[in-house]
Structures are given as structure tokens and as C-alpha cells.
CSV table of C-alpha atoms in Angstrom, one decimal:
chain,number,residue,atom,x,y,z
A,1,UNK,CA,130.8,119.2,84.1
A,2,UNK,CA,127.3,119.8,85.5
A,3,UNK,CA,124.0,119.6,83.3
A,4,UNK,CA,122.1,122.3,82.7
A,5,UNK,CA,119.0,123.2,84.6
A,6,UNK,CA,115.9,122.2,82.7
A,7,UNK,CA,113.4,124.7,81.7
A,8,UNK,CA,110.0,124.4,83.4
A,9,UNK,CA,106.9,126.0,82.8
A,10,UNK,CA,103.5,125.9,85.0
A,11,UNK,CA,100.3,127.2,82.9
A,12,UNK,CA,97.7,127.8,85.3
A,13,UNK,CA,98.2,128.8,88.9
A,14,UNK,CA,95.2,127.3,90.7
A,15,UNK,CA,95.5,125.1,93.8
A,16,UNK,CA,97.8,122.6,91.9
A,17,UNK,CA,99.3,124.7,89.4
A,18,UNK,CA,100.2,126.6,92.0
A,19,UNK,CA,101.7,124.3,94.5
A,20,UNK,CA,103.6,122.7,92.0
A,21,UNK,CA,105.2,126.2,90.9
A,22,UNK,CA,106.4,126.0,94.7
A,23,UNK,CA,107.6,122.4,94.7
A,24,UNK,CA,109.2,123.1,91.6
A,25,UNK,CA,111.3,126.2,92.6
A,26,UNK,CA,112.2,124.1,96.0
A,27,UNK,CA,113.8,121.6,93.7
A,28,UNK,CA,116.0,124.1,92.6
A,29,UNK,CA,115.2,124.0,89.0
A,30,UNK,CA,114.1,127.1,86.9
A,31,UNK,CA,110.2,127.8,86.5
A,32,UNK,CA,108.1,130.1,84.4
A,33,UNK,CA,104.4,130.8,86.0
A,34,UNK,CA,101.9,131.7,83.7
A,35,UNK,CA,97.9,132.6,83.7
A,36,UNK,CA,95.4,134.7,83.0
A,37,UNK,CA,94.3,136.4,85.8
A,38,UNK,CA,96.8,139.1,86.7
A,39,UNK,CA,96.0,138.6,90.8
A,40,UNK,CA,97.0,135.1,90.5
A,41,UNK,CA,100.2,135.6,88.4
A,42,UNK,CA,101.1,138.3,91.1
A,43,UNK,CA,100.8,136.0,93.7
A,44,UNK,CA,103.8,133.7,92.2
A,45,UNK,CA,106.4,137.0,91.4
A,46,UNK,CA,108.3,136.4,94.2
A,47,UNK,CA,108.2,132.3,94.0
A,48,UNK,CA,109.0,131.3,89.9
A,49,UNK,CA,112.1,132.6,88.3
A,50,UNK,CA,109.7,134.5,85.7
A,51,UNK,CA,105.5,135.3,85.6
A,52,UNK,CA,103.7,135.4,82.9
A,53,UNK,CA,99.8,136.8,82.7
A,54,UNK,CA,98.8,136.1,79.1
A,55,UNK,CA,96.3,133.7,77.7
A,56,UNK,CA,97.5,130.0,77.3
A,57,UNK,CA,95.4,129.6,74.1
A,58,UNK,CA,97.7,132.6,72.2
A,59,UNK,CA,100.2,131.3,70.2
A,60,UNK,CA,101.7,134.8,69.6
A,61,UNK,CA,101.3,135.2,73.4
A,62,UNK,CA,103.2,131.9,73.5
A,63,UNK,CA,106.0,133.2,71.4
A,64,UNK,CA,107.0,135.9,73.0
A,65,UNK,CA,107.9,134.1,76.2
A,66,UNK,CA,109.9,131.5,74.4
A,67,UNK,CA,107.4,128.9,75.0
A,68,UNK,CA,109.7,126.4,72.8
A,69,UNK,CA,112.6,126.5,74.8
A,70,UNK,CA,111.1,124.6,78.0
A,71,UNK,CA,112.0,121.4,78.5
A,72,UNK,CA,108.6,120.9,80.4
A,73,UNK,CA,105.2,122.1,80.2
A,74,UNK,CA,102.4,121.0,83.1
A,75,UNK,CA,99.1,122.3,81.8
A,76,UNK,CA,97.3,122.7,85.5
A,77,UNK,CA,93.6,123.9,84.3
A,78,UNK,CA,92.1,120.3,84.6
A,79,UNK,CA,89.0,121.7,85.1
A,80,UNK,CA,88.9,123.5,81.4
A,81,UNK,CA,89.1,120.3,79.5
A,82,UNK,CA,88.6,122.7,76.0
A,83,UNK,CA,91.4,124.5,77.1
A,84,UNK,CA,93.6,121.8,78.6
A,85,UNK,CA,93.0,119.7,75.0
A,86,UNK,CA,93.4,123.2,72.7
A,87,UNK,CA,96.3,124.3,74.8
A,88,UNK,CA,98.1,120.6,74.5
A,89,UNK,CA,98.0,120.6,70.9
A,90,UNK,CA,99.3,124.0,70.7
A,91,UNK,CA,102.3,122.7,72.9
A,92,UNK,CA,103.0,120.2,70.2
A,93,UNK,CA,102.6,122.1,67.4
A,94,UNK,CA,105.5,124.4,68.9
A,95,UNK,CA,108.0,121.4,69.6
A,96,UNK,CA,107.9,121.9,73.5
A,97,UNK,CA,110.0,118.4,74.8
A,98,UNK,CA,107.8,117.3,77.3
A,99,UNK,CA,104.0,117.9,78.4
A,100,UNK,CA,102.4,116.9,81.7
A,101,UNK,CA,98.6,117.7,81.6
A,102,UNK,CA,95.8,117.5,84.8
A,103,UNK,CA,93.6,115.7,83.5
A,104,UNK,CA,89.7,115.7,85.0
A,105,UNK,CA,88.6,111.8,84.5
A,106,UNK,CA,89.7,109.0,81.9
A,107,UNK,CA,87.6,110.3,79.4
A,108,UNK,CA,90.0,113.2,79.4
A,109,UNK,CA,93.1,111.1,79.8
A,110,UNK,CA,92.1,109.1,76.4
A,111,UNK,CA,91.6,112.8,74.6
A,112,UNK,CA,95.0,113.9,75.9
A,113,UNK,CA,96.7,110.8,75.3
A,114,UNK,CA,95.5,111.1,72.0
A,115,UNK,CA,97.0,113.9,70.9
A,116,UNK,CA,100.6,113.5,72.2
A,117,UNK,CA,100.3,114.2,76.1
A,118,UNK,CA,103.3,112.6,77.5
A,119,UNK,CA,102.2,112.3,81.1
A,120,UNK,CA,98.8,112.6,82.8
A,121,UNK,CA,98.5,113.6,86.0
A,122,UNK,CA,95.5,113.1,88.4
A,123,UNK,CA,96.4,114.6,91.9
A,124,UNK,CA,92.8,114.1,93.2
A,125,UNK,CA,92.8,110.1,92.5
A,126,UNK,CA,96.4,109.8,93.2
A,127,UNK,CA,95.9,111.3,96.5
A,128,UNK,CA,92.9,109.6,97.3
A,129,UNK,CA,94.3,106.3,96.4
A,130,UNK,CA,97.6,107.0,98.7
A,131,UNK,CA,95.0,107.8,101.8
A,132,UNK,CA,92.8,105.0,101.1
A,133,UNK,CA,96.1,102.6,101.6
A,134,UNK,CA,97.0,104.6,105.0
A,135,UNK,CA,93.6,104.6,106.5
A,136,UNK,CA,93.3,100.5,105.4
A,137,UNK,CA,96.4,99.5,106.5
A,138,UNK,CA,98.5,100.0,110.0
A,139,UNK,CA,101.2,99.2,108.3
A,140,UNK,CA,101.6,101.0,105.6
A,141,UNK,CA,103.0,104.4,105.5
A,142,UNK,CA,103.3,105.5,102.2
A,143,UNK,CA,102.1,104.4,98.6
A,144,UNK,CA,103.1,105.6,95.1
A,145,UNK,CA,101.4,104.0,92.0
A,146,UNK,CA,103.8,103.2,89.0
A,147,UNK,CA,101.4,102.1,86.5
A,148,UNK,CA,97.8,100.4,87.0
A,149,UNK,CA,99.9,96.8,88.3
A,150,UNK,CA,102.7,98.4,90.0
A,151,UNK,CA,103.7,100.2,93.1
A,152,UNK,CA,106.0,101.3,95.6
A,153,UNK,CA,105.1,100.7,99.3
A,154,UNK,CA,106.5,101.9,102.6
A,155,UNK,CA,105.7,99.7,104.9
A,156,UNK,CA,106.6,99.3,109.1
A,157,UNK,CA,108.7,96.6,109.8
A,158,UNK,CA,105.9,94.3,112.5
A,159,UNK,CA,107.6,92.7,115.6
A,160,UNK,CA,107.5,89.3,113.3
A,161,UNK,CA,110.4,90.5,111.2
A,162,UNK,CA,112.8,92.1,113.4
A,163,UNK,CA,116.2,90.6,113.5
A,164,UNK,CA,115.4,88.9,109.9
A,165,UNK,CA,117.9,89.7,107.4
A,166,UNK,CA,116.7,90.6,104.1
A,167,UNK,CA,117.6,87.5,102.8
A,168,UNK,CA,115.6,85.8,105.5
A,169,UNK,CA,112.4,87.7,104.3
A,170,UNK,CA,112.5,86.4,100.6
A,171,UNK,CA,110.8,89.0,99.2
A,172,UNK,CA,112.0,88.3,96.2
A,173,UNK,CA,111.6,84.6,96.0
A,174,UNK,CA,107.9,84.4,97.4
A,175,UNK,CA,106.4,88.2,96.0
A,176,UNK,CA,108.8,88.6,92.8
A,177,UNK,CA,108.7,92.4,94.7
A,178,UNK,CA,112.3,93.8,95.8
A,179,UNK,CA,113.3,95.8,98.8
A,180,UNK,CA,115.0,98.7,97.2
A,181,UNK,CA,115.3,100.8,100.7
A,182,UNK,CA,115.1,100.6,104.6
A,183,UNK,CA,114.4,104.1,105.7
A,184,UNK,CA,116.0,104.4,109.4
A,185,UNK,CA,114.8,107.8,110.4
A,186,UNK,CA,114.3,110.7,107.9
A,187,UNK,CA,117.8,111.2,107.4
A,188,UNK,CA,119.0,107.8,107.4
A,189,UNK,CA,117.7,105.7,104.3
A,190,UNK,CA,119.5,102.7,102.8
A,191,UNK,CA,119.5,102.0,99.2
A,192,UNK,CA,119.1,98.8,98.0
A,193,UNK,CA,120.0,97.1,101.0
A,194,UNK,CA,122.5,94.2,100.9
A,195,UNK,CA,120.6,90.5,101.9
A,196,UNK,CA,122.6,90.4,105.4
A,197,UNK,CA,121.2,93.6,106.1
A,198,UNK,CA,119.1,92.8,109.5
A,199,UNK,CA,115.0,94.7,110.1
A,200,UNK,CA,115.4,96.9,113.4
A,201,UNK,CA,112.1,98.0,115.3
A,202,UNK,CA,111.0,100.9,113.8
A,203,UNK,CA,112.8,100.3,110.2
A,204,UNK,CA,110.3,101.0,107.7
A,205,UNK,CA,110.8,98.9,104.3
A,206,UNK,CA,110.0,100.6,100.8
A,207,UNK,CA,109.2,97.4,98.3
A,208,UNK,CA,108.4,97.7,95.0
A,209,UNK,CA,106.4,95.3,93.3
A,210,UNK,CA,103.3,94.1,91.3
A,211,UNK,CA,99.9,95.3,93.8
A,212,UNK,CA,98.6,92.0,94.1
A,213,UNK,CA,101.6,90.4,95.2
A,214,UNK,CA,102.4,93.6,98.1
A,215,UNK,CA,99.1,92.8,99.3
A,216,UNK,CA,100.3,89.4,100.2
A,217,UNK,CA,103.3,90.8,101.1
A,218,UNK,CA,101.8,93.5,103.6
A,219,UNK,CA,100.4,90.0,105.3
A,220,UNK,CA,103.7,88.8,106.0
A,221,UNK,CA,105.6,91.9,106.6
């Protein structure tokens, strides 16, 4: 028997509000679009499953879409940090399950995290950070940070390690980082490789690991 689709909501439908809406809806799950500007909200009829133009800060207004019934609420208005803070608490107050909020620096994060944000989101440093590791390295293709210690890296497989087999790589051993995937092409990726698993040119590797210790490991690979 299949799960249900969770319930997301998106409250404000600027740059990232909005293109999460869209990501969102391509994931096949159900999403509510809501701001206050009317053009906006019309811009997003034809994208969420339901639109919304009402002001986040209204608990009636809240109400009367059910605003206690999503599993997930992203406040997106990062650069309001009254609003993002007033609007969090509000969230609380009404039992929603989960809230993601944009926040604008740390000093917002600590504020949010405060009072009962359960995930912060920074798409301007995140991004940053994962373009900073492309342009730096020639190796690596990808980078998604975990926590402030740990990451996930996809890195090329150099000319140094083709026709090693995992095991012969000792990621593990030397980095205390594990191979969880060798990415063939786009449509061929494999899952926590076995150790006999042999590097082909062109394989590209997708460790995750402490960040100090992938540095080293970035070396070797």
C-alpha cells in the first residue's frame, strides 16, 4: 500500500520561493503557493496544485487554507527577517509538522533556530560554496554540505585510479570517508559499490566523508 503524498506549502514566490514551487511539483508531490502580491501568485496557477494570495502574517487568512494540514512549510521571504521570524512562530503556534525557513545570515539562523525552525536554508551560501569547490578543483564535480564537518563529493576518477578496485583505494581505511556511488553516465549509477568493483575512465566517485579528510582524499583520488 502506497504512502500518502505529503502536503507542501511554499510562502513567498520570489526567485527561490518560486523555483522551489517548481522543483517541488516536478517531484510529484502536492504544493500550495502562497503570497501577497496577486501578479506573483498568478504566475504559479498553472504550476502548484493550489495558489493562495493572502498575507502570511494572518492567522485567520492561515486558517482558511488549512494551513495545519501541511506536512511542510518553506518560508522563502529571507529578505523580511520580521516577517520570516513573526511568520515562523505563527507556523508553530498552529502545529504545522515541519518548517524550512530562508534565512538571510547566522544572525537570522540563531533567531530562527530559536524559536523552533526545523531546517534553515541558505541557497546563496550553499550555492556559492558548491561553485567555489568546482572552480578550485578539476576534479570535483559536485559538492553537497551535510553539516559544518561533513559532505558528499563527486569526484572524477584521475588516470592514477583506473583499474583499482574499491578495495584497492581504501577509502575507508586511510579517510574514514565511504564510497557510497560510482555514477557511470547519467543513467547509470551504482549504489554502494561492492570492494571488487573496478574505477573505469570517466567513472565519477560520490564519497562521503568528514571535509578535512576529502580534501586529502581529492589528493589521491
Amino acid at each position: 500500500m502506497k504512502s500518502e503524498k505529503k502536503e507542501f506549502v511554499v510562502m513567498g514566490l520570489g526567485r527561490f520561493g518560486g523555483s522551489m514551487c517548481k522543483e517541488l511539483v516536478n517531484e510529484g508531490v502536492n504544493v500550495m503557493a502562497i503570497d501577497k502580491d496577486q501578479e506573483r501568485v498568478q504566475k504559479y496557477e498553472d504550476v502548484a496544485s493550489h495558489v493562495a494570495t493572502l498575507d502570511a502574517m494572518d492567522k485567520e487568512s492561515l486558517k482558511s487554507v488549512g494551513i495545519s494540514n501541511f506536512d511542510v512549510a518553506i518560508i522563502s521571504f529571507g529578505g523580511d527577517l520580521e516577517s520570516s521570524i513573526l511568520v515562523t512562530m505563527l507556523l508553530k503556534e498552529m502545529n504545522v509538522k515541519q518548517i524550512w525557513v530562508k534565512a538571510r545570515n547566522e544572525y537570522h539562523q540563531k533567531i530562527l533556530e530559536k524559536i523552533g525552525a526545523d531546517k534553515i536554508i541558505h541557497p546563496e551560501r550553499d550555492m556559492a560554496r558548491r561553485i567555489a569547490h568546482h572552480i578550485t578543483s578539476d576534479k570535483i564535480v559536485d559538492y553537497i554540505e551535510l553539516s559544518n564537518k561533513h559532505s558528499i563529493i563527486e569526484v572524477v576518477a584521475s588516470d592514477k585510479i583506473i583499474g583499482k578496485t574499491i578495495a584497492n583505494l581504501k577509502v575507508q581505511q586511510k579517510f574514514k570517508c565511504k564510497v557510497i556511488a560510482i555514477k557511470k553516465d547519467e543513467e547509470t549509477v551504482s549504489m554502494i559499490p561492492s570492494d571488487d568493483v573496478e574505477i573505469e575512465r570517466g567513472d565519477i566517485l560520490i564519497v562521503m566523508g568528514d571535509n578535512k579528510k576529502l580534501n586529502r582524499l581529492e589528493v589521491e583520488l
